[in-house]
CSV table of C-alpha atoms and ligand atoms in Angstrom, one decimal:
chain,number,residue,atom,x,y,z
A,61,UNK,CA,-2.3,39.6,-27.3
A,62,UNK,CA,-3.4,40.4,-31.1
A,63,UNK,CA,-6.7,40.2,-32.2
A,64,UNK,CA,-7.1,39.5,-35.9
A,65,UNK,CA,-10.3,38.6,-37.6
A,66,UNK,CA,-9.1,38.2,-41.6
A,67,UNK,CA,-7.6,35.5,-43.1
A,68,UNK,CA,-4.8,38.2,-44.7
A,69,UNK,CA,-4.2,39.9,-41.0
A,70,UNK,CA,-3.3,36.5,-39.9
A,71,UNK,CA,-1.0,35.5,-42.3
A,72,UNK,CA,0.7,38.7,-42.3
A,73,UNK,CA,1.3,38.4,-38.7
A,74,UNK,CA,2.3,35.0,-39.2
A,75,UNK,CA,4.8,35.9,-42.0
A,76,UNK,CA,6.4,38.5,-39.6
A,77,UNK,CA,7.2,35.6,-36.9
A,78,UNK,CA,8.4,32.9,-39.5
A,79,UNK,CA,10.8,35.4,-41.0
A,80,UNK,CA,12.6,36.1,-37.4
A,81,UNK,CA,12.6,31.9,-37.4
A,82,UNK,CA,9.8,31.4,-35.1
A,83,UNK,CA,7.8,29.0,-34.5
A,84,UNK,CA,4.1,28.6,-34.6
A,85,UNK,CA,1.5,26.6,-32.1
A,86,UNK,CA,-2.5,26.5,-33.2
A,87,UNK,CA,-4.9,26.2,-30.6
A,88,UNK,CA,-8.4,25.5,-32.6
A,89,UNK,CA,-11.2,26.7,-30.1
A,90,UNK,CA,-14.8,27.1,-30.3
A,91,UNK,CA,-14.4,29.7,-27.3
A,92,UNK,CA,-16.0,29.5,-23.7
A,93,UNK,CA,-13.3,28.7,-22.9
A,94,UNK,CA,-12.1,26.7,-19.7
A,95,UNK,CA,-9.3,25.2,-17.7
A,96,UNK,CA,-9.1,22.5,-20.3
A,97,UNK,CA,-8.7,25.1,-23.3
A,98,UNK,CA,-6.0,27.0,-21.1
A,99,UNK,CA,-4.2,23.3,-20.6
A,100,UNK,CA,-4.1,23.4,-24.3
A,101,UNK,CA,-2.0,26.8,-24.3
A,102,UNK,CA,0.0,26.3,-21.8
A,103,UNK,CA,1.7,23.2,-23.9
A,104,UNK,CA,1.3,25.1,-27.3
A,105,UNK,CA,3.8,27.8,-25.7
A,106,UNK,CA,5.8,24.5,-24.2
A,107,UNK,CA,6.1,23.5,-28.1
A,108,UNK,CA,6.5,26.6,-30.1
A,109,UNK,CA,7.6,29.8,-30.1
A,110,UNK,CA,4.3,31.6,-30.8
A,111,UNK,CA,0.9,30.7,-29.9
A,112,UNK,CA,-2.4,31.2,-32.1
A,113,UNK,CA,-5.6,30.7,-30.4
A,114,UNK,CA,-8.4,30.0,-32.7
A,115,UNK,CA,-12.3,30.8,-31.9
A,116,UNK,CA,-14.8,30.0,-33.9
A,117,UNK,CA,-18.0,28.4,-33.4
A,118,UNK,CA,-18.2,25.9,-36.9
A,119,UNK,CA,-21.5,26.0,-38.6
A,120,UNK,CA,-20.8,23.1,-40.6
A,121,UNK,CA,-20.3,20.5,-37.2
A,122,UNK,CA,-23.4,21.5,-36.0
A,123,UNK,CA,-26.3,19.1,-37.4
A,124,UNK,CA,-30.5,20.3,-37.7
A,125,UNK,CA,-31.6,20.6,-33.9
A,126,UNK,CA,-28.4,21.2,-32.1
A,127,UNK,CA,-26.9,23.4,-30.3
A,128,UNK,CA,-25.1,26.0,-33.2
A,129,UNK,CA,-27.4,29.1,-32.4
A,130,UNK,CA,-27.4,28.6,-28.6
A,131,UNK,CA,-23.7,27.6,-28.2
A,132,UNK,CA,-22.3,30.0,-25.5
A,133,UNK,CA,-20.6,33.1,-26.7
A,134,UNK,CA,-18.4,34.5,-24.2
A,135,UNK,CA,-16.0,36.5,-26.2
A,136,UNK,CA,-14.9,39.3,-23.5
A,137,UNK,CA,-14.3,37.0,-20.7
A,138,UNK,CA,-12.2,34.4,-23.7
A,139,UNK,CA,-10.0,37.4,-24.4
A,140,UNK,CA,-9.2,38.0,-20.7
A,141,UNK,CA,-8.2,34.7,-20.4
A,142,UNK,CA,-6.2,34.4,-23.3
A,143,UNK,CA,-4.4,37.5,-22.4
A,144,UNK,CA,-3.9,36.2,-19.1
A,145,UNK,CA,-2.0,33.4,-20.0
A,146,UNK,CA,0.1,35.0,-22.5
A,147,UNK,CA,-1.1,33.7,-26.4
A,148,UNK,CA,0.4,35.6,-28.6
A,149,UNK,CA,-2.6,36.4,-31.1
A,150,UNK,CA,-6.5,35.3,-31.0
A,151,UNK,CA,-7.7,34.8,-34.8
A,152,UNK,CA,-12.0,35.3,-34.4
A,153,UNK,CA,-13.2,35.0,-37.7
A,154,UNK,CA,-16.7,35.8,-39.1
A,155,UNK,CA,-18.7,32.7,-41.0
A,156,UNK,CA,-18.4,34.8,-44.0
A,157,UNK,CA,-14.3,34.8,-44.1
A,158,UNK,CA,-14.2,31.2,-43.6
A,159,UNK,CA,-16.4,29.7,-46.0
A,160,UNK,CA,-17.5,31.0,-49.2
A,161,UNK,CA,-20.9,30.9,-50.1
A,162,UNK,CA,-20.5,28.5,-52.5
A,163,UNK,CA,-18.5,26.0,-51.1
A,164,UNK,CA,-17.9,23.0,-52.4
A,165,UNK,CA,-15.4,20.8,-51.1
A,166,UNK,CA,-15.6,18.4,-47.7
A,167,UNK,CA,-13.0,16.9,-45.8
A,168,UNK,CA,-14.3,13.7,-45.2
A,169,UNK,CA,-12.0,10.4,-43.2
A,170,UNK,CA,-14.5,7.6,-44.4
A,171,UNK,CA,-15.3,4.9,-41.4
A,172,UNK,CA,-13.9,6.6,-38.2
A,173,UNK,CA,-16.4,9.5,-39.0
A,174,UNK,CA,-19.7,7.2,-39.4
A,175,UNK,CA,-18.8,5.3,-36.1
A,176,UNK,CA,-19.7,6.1,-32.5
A,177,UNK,CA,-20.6,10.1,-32.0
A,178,UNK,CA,-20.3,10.5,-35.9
A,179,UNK,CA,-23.2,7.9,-35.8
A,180,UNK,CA,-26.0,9.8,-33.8
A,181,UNK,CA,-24.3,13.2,-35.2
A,182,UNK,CA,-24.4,12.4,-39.2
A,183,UNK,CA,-22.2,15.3,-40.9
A,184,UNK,CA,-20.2,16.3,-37.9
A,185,UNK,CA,-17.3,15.3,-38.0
A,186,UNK,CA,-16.7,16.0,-41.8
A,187,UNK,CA,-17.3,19.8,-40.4
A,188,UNK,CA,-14.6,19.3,-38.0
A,189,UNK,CA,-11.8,17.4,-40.1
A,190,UNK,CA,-12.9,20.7,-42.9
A,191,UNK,CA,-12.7,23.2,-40.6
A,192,UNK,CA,-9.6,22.3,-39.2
A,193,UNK,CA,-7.8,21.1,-42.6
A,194,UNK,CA,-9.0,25.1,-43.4
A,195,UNK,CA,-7.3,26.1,-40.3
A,196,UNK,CA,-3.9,24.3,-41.0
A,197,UNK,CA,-4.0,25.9,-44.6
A,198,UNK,CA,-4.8,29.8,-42.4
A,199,UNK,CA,-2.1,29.3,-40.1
A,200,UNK,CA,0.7,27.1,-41.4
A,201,UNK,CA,1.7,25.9,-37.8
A,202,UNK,CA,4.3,23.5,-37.1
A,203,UNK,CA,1.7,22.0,-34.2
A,204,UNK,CA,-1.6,22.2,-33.3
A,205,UNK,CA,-2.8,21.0,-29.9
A,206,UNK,CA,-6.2,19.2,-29.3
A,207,UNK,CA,-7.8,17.9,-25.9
A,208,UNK,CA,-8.1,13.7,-25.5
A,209,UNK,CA,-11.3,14.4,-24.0
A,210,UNK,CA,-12.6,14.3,-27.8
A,211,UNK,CA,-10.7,11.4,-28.7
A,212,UNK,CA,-12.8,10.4,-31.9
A,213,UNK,CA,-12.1,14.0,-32.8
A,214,UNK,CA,-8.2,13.8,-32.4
A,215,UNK,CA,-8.3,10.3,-34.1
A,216,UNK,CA,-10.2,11.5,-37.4
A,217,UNK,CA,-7.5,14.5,-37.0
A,218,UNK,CA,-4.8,12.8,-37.0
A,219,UNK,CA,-6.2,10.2,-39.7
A,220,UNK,CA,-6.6,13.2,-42.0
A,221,UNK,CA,-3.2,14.6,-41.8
A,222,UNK,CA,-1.4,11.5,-42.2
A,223,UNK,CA,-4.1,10.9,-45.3
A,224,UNK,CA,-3.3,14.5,-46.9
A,225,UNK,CA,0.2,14.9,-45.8
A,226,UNK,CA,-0.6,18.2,-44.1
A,227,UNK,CA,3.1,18.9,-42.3
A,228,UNK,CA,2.2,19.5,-38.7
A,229,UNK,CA,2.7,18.1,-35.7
A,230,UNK,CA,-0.8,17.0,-33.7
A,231,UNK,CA,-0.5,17.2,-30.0
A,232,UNK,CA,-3.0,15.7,-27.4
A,233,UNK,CA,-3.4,17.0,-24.7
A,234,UNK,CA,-4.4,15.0,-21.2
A,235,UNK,CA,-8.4,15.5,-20.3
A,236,UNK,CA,-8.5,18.4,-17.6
A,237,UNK,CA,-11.3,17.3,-14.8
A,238,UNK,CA,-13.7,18.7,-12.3
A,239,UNK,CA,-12.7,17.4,-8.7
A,240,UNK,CA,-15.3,15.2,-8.7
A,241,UNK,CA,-13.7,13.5,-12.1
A,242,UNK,CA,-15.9,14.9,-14.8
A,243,UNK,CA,-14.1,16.2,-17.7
A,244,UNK,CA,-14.4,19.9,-18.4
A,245,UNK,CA,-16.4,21.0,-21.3
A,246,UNK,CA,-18.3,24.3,-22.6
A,247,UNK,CA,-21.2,22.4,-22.4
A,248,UNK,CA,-21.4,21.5,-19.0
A,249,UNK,CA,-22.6,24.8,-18.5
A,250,UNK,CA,-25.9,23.1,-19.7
A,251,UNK,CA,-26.4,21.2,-16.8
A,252,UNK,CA,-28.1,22.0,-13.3
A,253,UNK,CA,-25.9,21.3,-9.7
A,254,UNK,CA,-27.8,18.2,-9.7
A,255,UNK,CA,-27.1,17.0,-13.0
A,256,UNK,CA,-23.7,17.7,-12.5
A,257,UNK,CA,-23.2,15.3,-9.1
A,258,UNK,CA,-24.7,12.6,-11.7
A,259,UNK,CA,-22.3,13.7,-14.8
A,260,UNK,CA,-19.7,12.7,-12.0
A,261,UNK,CA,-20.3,9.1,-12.7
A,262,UNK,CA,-19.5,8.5,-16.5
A,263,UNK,CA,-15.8,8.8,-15.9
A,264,UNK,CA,-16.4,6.5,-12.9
A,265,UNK,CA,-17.8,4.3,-15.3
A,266,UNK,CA,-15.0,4.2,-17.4
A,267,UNK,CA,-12.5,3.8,-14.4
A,268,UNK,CA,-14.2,0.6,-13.0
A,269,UNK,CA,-14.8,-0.9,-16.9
A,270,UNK,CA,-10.6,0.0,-16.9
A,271,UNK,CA,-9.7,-1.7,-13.9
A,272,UNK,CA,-12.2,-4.6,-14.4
A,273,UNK,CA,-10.0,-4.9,-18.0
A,274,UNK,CA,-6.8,-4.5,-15.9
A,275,UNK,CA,-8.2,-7.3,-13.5
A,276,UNK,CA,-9.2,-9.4,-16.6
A,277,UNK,CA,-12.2,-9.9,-14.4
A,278,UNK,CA,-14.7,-10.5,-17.4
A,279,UNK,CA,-14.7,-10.3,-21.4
A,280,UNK,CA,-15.1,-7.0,-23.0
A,281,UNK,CA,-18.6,-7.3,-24.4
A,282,UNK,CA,-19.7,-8.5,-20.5
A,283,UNK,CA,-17.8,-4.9,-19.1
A,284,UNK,CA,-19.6,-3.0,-22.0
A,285,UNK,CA,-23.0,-4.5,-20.9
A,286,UNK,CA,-22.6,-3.6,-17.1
A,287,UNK,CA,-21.3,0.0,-17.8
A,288,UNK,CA,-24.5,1.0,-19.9
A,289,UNK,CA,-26.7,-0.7,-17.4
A,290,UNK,CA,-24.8,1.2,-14.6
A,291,UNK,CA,-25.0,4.7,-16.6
A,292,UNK,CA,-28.7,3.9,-16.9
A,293,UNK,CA,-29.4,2.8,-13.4
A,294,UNK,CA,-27.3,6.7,-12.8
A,295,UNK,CA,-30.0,8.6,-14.6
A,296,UNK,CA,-28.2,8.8,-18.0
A,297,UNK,CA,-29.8,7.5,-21.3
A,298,UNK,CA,-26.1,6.3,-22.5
A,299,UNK,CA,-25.4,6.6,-26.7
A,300,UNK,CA,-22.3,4.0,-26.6
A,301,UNK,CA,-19.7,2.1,-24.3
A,302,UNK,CA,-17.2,0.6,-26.5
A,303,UNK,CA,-14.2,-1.1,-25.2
A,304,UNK,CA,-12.0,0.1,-28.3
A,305,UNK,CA,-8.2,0.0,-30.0
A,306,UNK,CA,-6.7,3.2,-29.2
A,307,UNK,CA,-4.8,3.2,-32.4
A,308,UNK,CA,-7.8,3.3,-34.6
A,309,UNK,CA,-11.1,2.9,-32.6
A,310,UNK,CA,-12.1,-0.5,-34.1
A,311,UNK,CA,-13.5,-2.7,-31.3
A,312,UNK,CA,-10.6,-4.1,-29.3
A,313,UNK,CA,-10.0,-8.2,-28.8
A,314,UNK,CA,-8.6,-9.8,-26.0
A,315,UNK,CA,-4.9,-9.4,-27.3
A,316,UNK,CA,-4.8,-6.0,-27.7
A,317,UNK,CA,-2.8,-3.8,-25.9
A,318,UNK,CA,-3.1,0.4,-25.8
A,319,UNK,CA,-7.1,0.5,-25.3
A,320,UNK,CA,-9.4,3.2,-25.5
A,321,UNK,CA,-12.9,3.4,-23.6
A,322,UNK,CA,-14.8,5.3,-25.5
A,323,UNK,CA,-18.6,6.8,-23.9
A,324,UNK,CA,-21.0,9.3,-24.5
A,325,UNK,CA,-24.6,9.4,-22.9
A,326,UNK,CA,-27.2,12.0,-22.2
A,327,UNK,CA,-28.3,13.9,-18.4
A,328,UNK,CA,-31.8,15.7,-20.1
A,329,UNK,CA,-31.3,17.6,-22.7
A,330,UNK,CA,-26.9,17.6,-22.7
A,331,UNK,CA,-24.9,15.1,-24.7
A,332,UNK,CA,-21.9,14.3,-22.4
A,333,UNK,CA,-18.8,12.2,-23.7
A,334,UNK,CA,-15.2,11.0,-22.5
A,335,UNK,CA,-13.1,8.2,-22.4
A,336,UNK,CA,-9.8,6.6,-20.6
A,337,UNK,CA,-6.6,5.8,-22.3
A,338,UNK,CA,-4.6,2.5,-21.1
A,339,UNK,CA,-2.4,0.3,-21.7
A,340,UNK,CA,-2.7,-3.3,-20.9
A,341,UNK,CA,1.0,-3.4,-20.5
A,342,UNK,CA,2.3,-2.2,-17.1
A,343,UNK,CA,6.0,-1.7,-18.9
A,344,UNK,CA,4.5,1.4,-21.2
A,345,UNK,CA,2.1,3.0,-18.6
A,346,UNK,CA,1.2,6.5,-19.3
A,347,UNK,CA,-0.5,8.4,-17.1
A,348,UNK,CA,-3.6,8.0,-18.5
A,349,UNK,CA,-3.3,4.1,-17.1
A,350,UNK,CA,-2.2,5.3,-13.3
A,351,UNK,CA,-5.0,7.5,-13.1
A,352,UNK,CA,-7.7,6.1,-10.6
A,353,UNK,CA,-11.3,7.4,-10.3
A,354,UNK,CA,-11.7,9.6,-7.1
B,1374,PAF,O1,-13.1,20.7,-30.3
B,1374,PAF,C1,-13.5,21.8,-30.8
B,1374,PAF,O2,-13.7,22.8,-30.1
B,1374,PAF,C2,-13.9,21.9,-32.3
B,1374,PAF,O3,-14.4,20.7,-32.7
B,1374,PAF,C3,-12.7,22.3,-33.2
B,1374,PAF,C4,-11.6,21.3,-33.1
B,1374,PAF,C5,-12.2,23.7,-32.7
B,1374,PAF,C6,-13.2,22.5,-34.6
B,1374,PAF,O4,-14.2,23.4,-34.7
């Protein structure tokens, strides 16, 4: 696997492979990266001939207080990995050859960005849709592959290349889990063994609130209202349940059909999210809908 770190060495590389008619996959990364990344480059090379991984911890997604200065590093053991599975080039740029200093334009989607984790993190997600609309402009690829575990972040994504006509395809990519159910993330290296048995239980939230939907057992607002009491009574201070249209994360009504739970809440110090993906219609059930918690 290449290692570039400039703008110019990647498109250079990129030229070479477009003028033998290949084509191009982006993974974007923000490294440490786990099972779930590797998920994401095992479809890219499913969908493309060549595969560029993408690390790059964003500056500009990272609000006062977080986690931007802390955020785990672990660019030897990313490498390993990447060459394991067989990317074709990692692009690890510096700050400094991704923005200028004087920047001055933001990507922003209006709406889906202020809502849900874009309301407790103002600013974030207009550093994601930017750095990623800067990343399509890099790398030109024909798809780009992002996890459903951040599906806020795949639906302002998507939002923005439909808005700005930016010609790629965007892939999601099913959420890869812990046996115990919780989703995989870089920052679940935050939490202690005992933290983790409790992280266990937000995706068993959002299995029950599914199957109580499935079951029609209760309205929406009443399965929102037990699964924040439930992730309370667990130990978590819970951020949001929302019982949501998959299509465009506005609150979801009785007649809708491809749903979205959407929930983030907090063990301590670490900010956990993740949702389930349904469909209320047994005739289009993806696998998202036949998966059952534990
Ligand atoms: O999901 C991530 O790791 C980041 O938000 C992304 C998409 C790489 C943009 O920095």
């Amino acid at each position: 696997m290449r290692l570039v770190n400039t703008v110019s060495e990647l498109r250079d590389a990129v030229r070479v492979w477009r003028s033998a008619g290949q084509s191009v996959a982006l993974v974007p990364t923000m490294g440490n990266l786990h099972a779930g990344h590797l998920a994401l480059v095992n479809e890219a090379q499913k969908k493309a001939d060549r595969v560029v991984v993408s690390i790059f911890v964003n500056p500009t997604q990272f609000g006062i207080g977080e986690d931007f200065e802390t955020y785990p590093r672990t660019e030897a053991e990313d490498r390993q990995k990447l060459n394991a599975c067989g990317a074709d080039l990692l692009f690890q740029p510096a700050v400094s050859a991704v923005y200028t200093s004087d920047a001055k334009t933001v990507v922003s989607v209006s709406g889906l960005s202020e809502e849900y984790c874009g309301a407790l993190r103002p600013g974030h997600f207009d550093g994601v849709a930017t750095v990623v609309c800067k990343l399509f402009n890099i790398v030109q690829p024909d798809v780009a592959l992002f996890g459903l575990k951040d599906f806020q972040q795949l639906t302002v994504i998507r939002t923005m290349v439909r808005d700005l006509n930016i010609p790629v395809e965007i892939a999601g990519v099913e959420t890869v889990r812990e046996a115990s159910g919780l989703a995989m993330s870089s920052r679940n290296g935050y939490l202690s063994a005992e933290e983790k048995t409790t992280a266990a239980k937000l995706y068993q939230a959002l299995c029950v609130a599914r199957d109580a939907i499935l079951a029609g057992s209760a309205s929406f607002q009443e399965i929102e209202c037990k699964a924040m009491l439930f992730l309370q009574e667990s130990g978590f201070q819970p951020d949001y349940f929302g019982v949501c249209k998959a299509s465009d994360l506005k609150k979801a009504g009785e007649d809708d059909v491809a749903l979205v739970l959407l929930a983030a809440a907090r063990l301590s110090k670490t900010r956990l999210i993740d949702n389930v993906c349904f469909s209320r219609n047994p005739q289009s059930c993806s696998d998202a809908f036949l998966s059952k918690a534990d």
